């Protein structure tokens, strides 16, 4: 067991030494949409479909499982060099809010949903008076997107002006 751990640590160390040196926080993406699409293309379907989730039978993945898989893929495609803030607290307290992901270097916010759960509420958070607007107004967040992971085709048009990407998995 210890030997296996040492081998893994040694190989990771060598990997870091041999990597092409690139500046920290360098992101080749120009929009949060392009970053999100690339991350989603790296999803491992088994991570969302195979693990048992309930004693009650077959249930769909929770929003949190999509968030964890999304974070894993972000970390991989950004090669661990860019700081991603999951569950970033925008404001504390009752009227506060926590955005699912903040890429502070690019001033991008990403909010993930499952099956349009409280879609209107989530989108209003980016509008004037919303929990996330306090980051938009002073320029701490310049671009943002809501990602809706769903298994059914949406039948209603998206509300508001917040960018929304429906992802049928």
PDB file of C-alpha atoms in Angstrom:
ATOM      1  CA  UNK A   1       0.000   0.000   0.000  1.00  0.00           C
ATOM      2  CA  UNK A   2       2.734   2.450   1.008  1.00  0.00           C
ATOM      3  CA  UNK A   3       4.818   1.451  -2.011  1.00  0.00           C
ATOM      4  CA  UNK A   4       1.870   2.133  -4.325  1.00  0.00           C
ATOM      5  CA  UNK A   5       1.406   5.571  -2.765  1.00  0.00           C
ATOM      6  CA  UNK A   6       5.101   6.390  -3.169  1.00  0.00           C
ATOM      7  CA  UNK A   7       5.034   5.305  -6.813  1.00  0.00           C
ATOM      8  CA  UNK A   8       2.016   7.521  -7.470  1.00  0.00           C
ATOM      9  CA  UNK A   9       3.597  10.494  -5.722  1.00  0.00           C
ATOM     10  CA  UNK A  10       6.877   9.952  -7.580  1.00  0.00           C
ATOM     11  CA  UNK A  11       5.165   9.721 -10.952  1.00  0.00           C
ATOM     12  CA  UNK A  12       3.163  12.876 -10.210  1.00  0.00           C
ATOM     13  CA  UNK A  13       6.371  14.687  -9.238  1.00  0.00           C
ATOM     14  CA  UNK A  14       8.078  13.599 -12.483  1.00  0.00           C
ATOM     15  CA  UNK A  15       5.004  14.603 -14.453  1.00  0.00           C
ATOM     16  CA  UNK A  16       5.188  18.093 -12.968  1.00  0.00           C
ATOM     17  CA  UNK A  17       8.898  18.382 -13.764  1.00  0.00           C
ATOM     18  CA  UNK A  18       8.450  17.314 -17.364  1.00  0.00           C
ATOM     19  CA  UNK A  19       5.401  19.437 -18.138  1.00  0.00           C
ATOM     20  CA  UNK A  20       5.824  22.345 -20.463  1.00  0.00           C
ATOM     21  CA  UNK A  21       6.108  25.308 -18.165  1.00  0.00           C
ATOM     22  CA  UNK A  22       3.038  27.490 -18.523  1.00  0.00           C
ATOM     23  CA  UNK A  23       2.045  30.477 -16.434  1.00  0.00           C
ATOM     24  CA  UNK A  24      -0.367  29.806 -13.590  1.00  0.00           C
ATOM     25  CA  UNK A  25      -3.918  31.003 -14.151  1.00  0.00           C
ATOM     26  CA  UNK A  26      -3.553  31.027 -17.944  1.00  0.00           C
ATOM     27  CA  UNK A  27      -6.879  30.143 -19.543  1.00  0.00           C
ATOM     28  CA  UNK A  28      -7.148  29.623 -23.287  1.00  0.00           C
ATOM     29  CA  UNK A  29     -10.955  29.985 -23.297  1.00  0.00           C
ATOM     30  CA  UNK A  30     -12.620  33.263 -24.218  1.00  0.00           C
ATOM     31  CA  UNK A  31     -16.088  32.589 -22.781  1.00  0.00           C
ATOM     32  CA  UNK A  32     -17.534  30.569 -19.915  1.00  0.00           C
ATOM     33  CA  UNK A  33     -19.702  28.768 -22.485  1.00  0.00           C
ATOM     34  CA  UNK A  34     -16.677  27.393 -24.343  1.00  0.00           C
ATOM     35  CA  UNK A  35     -15.046  26.345 -21.082  1.00  0.00           C
ATOM     36  CA  UNK A  36     -18.272  24.650 -19.954  1.00  0.00           C
ATOM     37  CA  UNK A  37     -18.770  22.792 -23.247  1.00  0.00           C
ATOM     38  CA  UNK A  38     -15.178  21.508 -23.159  1.00  0.00           C
ATOM     39  CA  UNK A  39     -15.599  20.363 -19.556  1.00  0.00           C
ATOM     40  CA  UNK A  40     -18.893  18.617 -20.329  1.00  0.00           C
ATOM     41  CA  UNK A  41     -17.307  16.827 -23.296  1.00  0.00           C
ATOM     42  CA  UNK A  42     -14.936  15.235 -20.752  1.00  0.00           C
ATOM     43  CA  UNK A  43     -17.756  13.872 -18.556  1.00  0.00           C
ATOM     44  CA  UNK A  44     -17.552  10.194 -17.766  1.00  0.00           C
ATOM     45  CA  UNK A  45     -21.127   8.936 -18.164  1.00  0.00           C
ATOM     46  CA  UNK A  46     -20.517   6.104 -15.703  1.00  0.00           C
ATOM     47  CA  UNK A  47     -19.804   8.666 -12.988  1.00  0.00           C
ATOM     48  CA  UNK A  48     -23.386   9.839 -13.371  1.00  0.00           C
ATOM     49  CA  UNK A  49     -25.136   6.591 -14.247  1.00  0.00           C
ATOM     50  CA  UNK A  50     -23.506   3.671 -12.430  1.00  0.00           C
ATOM     51  CA  UNK A  51     -23.028   4.533  -8.760  1.00  0.00           C
ATOM     52  CA  UNK A  52     -25.964   3.474  -6.560  1.00  0.00           C
ATOM     53  CA  UNK A  53     -27.788   6.510  -5.208  1.00  0.00           C
ATOM     54  CA  UNK A  54     -30.645   5.144  -3.199  1.00  0.00           C
ATOM     55  CA  UNK A  55     -32.057   2.058  -1.525  1.00  0.00           C
ATOM     56  CA  UNK A  56     -35.390   3.019  -3.100  1.00  0.00           C
ATOM     57  CA  UNK A  57     -34.267   2.012  -6.576  1.00  0.00           C
ATOM     58  CA  UNK A  58     -32.944   3.697  -9.670  1.00  0.00           C
ATOM     59  CA  UNK A  59     -32.852   7.467  -9.214  1.00  0.00           C
ATOM     60  CA  UNK A  60     -31.450  10.228 -11.384  1.00  0.00           C
ATOM     61  CA  UNK A  61     -28.178  11.910 -10.391  1.00  0.00           C
ATOM     62  CA  UNK A  62     -28.459  14.789  -7.956  1.00  0.00           C
ATOM     63  CA  UNK A  63     -27.344  18.293  -8.890  1.00  0.00           C
ATOM     64  CA  UNK A  64     -24.348  17.796  -6.609  1.00  0.00           C
ATOM     65  CA  UNK A  65     -23.144  14.834  -8.688  1.00  0.00           C
ATOM     66  CA  UNK A  66     -23.160  16.974 -11.830  1.00  0.00           C
ATOM     67  CA  UNK A  67     -21.245  19.670  -9.929  1.00  0.00           C
ATOM     68  CA  UNK A  68     -18.594  17.202  -8.791  1.00  0.00           C
ATOM     69  CA  UNK A  69     -18.165  15.737 -12.274  1.00  0.00           C
ATOM     70  CA  UNK A  70     -18.034  19.239 -13.755  1.00  0.00           C
ATOM     71  CA  UNK A  71     -15.350  20.264 -11.254  1.00  0.00           C
ATOM     72  CA  UNK A  72     -13.320  17.125 -11.983  1.00  0.00           C
ATOM     73  CA  UNK A  73     -13.410  17.914 -15.698  1.00  0.00           C
ATOM     74  CA  UNK A  74     -12.589  21.597 -15.172  1.00  0.00           C
ATOM     75  CA  UNK A  75      -9.574  20.656 -13.097  1.00  0.00           C
ATOM     76  CA  UNK A  76      -8.426  18.217 -15.782  1.00  0.00           C
ATOM     77  CA  UNK A  77      -8.785  20.508 -18.810  1.00  0.00           C
ATOM     78  CA  UNK A  78      -7.214  23.448 -16.978  1.00  0.00           C
ATOM     79  CA  UNK A  79      -4.403  21.128 -15.869  1.00  0.00           C
ATOM     80  CA  UNK A  80      -4.860  22.096 -12.230  1.00  0.00           C
ATOM     81  CA  UNK A  81      -3.143  25.441 -12.873  1.00  0.00           C
ATOM     82  CA  UNK A  82      -6.193  27.665 -12.622  1.00  0.00           C
ATOM     83  CA  UNK A  83      -7.920  28.303  -9.340  1.00  0.00           C
ATOM     84  CA  UNK A  84     -11.612  27.470  -9.592  1.00  0.00           C
ATOM     85  CA  UNK A  85     -13.768  28.421  -6.623  1.00  0.00           C
ATOM     86  CA  UNK A  86     -16.597  25.924  -6.166  1.00  0.00           C
ATOM     87  CA  UNK A  87     -19.478  27.050  -3.948  1.00  0.00           C
ATOM     88  CA  UNK A  88     -18.226  30.653  -3.895  1.00  0.00           C
ATOM     89  CA  UNK A  89     -20.110  32.703  -1.298  1.00  0.00           C
ATOM     90  CA  UNK A  90     -21.218  35.936  -2.901  1.00  0.00           C
ATOM     91  CA  UNK A  91     -23.085  37.208   0.163  1.00  0.00           C
ATOM     92  CA  UNK A  92     -23.547  35.667   3.589  1.00  0.00           C
ATOM     93  CA  UNK A  93     -26.812  35.580   5.476  1.00  0.00           C
ATOM     94  CA  UNK A  94     -30.470  35.056   4.650  1.00  0.00           C
ATOM     95  CA  UNK A  95     -30.387  37.190   1.481  1.00  0.00           C
ATOM     96  CA  UNK A  96     -26.993  35.762   0.583  1.00  0.00           C
ATOM     97  CA  UNK A  97     -26.010  33.482  -2.217  1.00  0.00           C
ATOM     98  CA  UNK A  98     -23.457  30.895  -3.250  1.00  0.00           C
ATOM     99  CA  UNK A  99     -22.622  30.548  -6.927  1.00  0.00           C
ATOM    100  CA  UNK A 100     -21.635  27.026  -7.963  1.00  0.00           C
ATOM    101  CA  UNK A 101     -18.348  28.032  -9.640  1.00  0.00           C
ATOM    102  CA  UNK A 102     -16.356  31.216  -9.910  1.00  0.00           C
ATOM    103  CA  UNK A 103     -13.330  31.545 -12.179  1.00  0.00           C
ATOM    104  CA  UNK A 104     -12.017  34.729 -10.582  1.00  0.00           C
ATOM    105  CA  UNK A 105      -9.119  35.142 -13.027  1.00  0.00           C
ATOM    106  CA  UNK A 106     -11.593  35.533 -15.901  1.00  0.00           C
ATOM    107  CA  UNK A 107     -14.442  36.988 -13.815  1.00  0.00           C
ATOM    108  CA  UNK A 108     -16.767  34.168 -14.850  1.00  0.00           C
ATOM    109  CA  UNK A 109     -19.628  32.624 -12.926  1.00  0.00           C
ATOM    110  CA  UNK A 110     -21.197  29.238 -13.645  1.00  0.00           C
ATOM    111  CA  UNK A 111     -24.429  28.017 -12.066  1.00  0.00           C
ATOM    112  CA  UNK A 112     -25.519  24.371 -12.484  1.00  0.00           C
ATOM    113  CA  UNK A 113     -29.082  23.035 -12.276  1.00  0.00           C
ATOM    114  CA  UNK A 114     -30.760  19.697 -12.752  1.00  0.00           C
ATOM    115  CA  UNK A 115     -34.052  19.329 -14.621  1.00  0.00           C
ATOM    116  CA  UNK A 116     -34.887  23.059 -14.525  1.00  0.00           C
ATOM    117  CA  UNK A 117     -35.106  22.948 -10.725  1.00  0.00           C
ATOM    118  CA  UNK A 118     -35.972  26.503  -9.605  1.00  0.00           C
ATOM    119  CA  UNK A 119     -34.757  27.799 -12.978  1.00  0.00           C
ATOM    120  CA  UNK A 120     -36.438  31.209 -12.769  1.00  0.00           C
ATOM    121  CA  UNK A 121     -35.098  31.735  -9.237  1.00  0.00           C
ATOM    122  CA  UNK A 122     -31.543  30.863 -10.318  1.00  0.00           C
ATOM    123  CA  UNK A 123     -31.650  33.143 -13.347  1.00  0.00           C
ATOM    124  CA  UNK A 124     -32.993  36.086 -11.331  1.00  0.00           C
ATOM    125  CA  UNK A 125     -29.920  35.883  -9.088  1.00  0.00           C
ATOM    126  CA  UNK A 126     -27.918  37.516 -11.902  1.00  0.00           C
ATOM    127  CA  UNK A 127     -30.384  40.376 -12.444  1.00  0.00           C
ATOM    128  CA  UNK A 128     -30.499  43.727 -10.576  1.00  0.00           C
ATOM    129  CA  UNK A 129     -31.490  43.003  -6.977  1.00  0.00           C
ATOM    130  CA  UNK A 130     -30.417  39.363  -7.240  1.00  0.00           C
ATOM    131  CA  UNK A 131     -27.845  37.709  -4.969  1.00  0.00           C
ATOM    132  CA  UNK A 132     -25.125  37.570  -7.658  1.00  0.00           C
ATOM    133  CA  UNK A 133     -25.699  41.060  -9.029  1.00  0.00           C
ATOM    134  CA  UNK A 134     -23.514  42.442  -6.234  1.00  0.00           C
ATOM    135  CA  UNK A 135     -20.572  40.842  -8.076  1.00  0.00           C
ATOM    136  CA  UNK A 136     -21.673  41.944 -11.548  1.00  0.00           C
ATOM    137  CA  UNK A 137     -22.235  45.599 -10.725  1.00  0.00           C
ATOM    138  CA  UNK A 138     -18.649  46.364  -9.553  1.00  0.00           C
ATOM    139  CA  UNK A 139     -17.134  44.156 -12.278  1.00  0.00           C
ATOM    140  CA  UNK A 140     -16.065  41.177 -10.144  1.00  0.00           C
ATOM    141  CA  UNK A 141     -18.091  38.918 -12.456  1.00  0.00           C
ATOM    142  CA  UNK A 142     -18.364  39.963 -16.089  1.00  0.00           C
ATOM    143  CA  UNK A 143     -19.653  36.819 -17.811  1.00  0.00           C
ATOM    144  CA  UNK A 144     -21.853  34.048 -16.485  1.00  0.00           C
ATOM    145  CA  UNK A 145     -23.954  31.130 -17.604  1.00  0.00           C
ATOM    146  CA  UNK A 146     -26.540  28.762 -16.165  1.00  0.00           C
ATOM    147  CA  UNK A 147     -26.124  25.091 -17.153  1.00  0.00           C
ATOM    148  CA  UNK A 148     -29.258  22.971 -16.881  1.00  0.00           C
ATOM    149  CA  UNK A 149     -28.573  19.220 -16.911  1.00  0.00           C
ATOM    150  CA  UNK A 150     -31.755  17.423 -17.889  1.00  0.00           C
ATOM    151  CA  UNK A 151     -33.022  14.152 -19.322  1.00  0.00           C
ATOM    152  CA  UNK A 152     -36.066  15.693 -21.015  1.00  0.00           C
ATOM    153  CA  UNK A 153     -36.433  18.296 -23.742  1.00  0.00           C
ATOM    154  CA  UNK A 154     -37.518  21.632 -22.213  1.00  0.00           C
ATOM    155  CA  UNK A 155     -41.019  22.628 -23.334  1.00  0.00           C
ATOM    156  CA  UNK A 156     -41.017  26.233 -22.079  1.00  0.00           C
ATOM    157  CA  UNK A 157     -38.796  29.030 -23.380  1.00  0.00           C
ATOM    158  CA  UNK A 158     -36.069  30.201 -21.070  1.00  0.00           C
ATOM    159  CA  UNK A 159     -37.016  33.130 -18.870  1.00  0.00           C
ATOM    160  CA  UNK A 160     -35.060  36.383 -18.596  1.00  0.00           C
ATOM    161  CA  UNK A 161     -31.821  37.417 -20.247  1.00  0.00           C
ATOM    162  CA  UNK A 162     -29.336  35.234 -18.371  1.00  0.00           C
ATOM    163  CA  UNK A 163     -27.441  32.899 -20.725  1.00  0.00           C
ATOM    164  CA  UNK A 164     -28.791  29.360 -20.347  1.00  0.00           C
ATOM    165  CA  UNK A 165     -27.493  26.111 -21.800  1.00  0.00           C
ATOM    166  CA  UNK A 166     -29.817  23.081 -21.645  1.00  0.00           C
ATOM    167  CA  UNK A 167     -27.850  19.840 -21.630  1.00  0.00           C
ATOM    168  CA  UNK A 168     -29.741  16.663 -22.318  1.00  0.00           C
ATOM    169  CA  UNK A 169     -27.785  13.743 -20.901  1.00  0.00           C
TER     170      UNK A 169
END
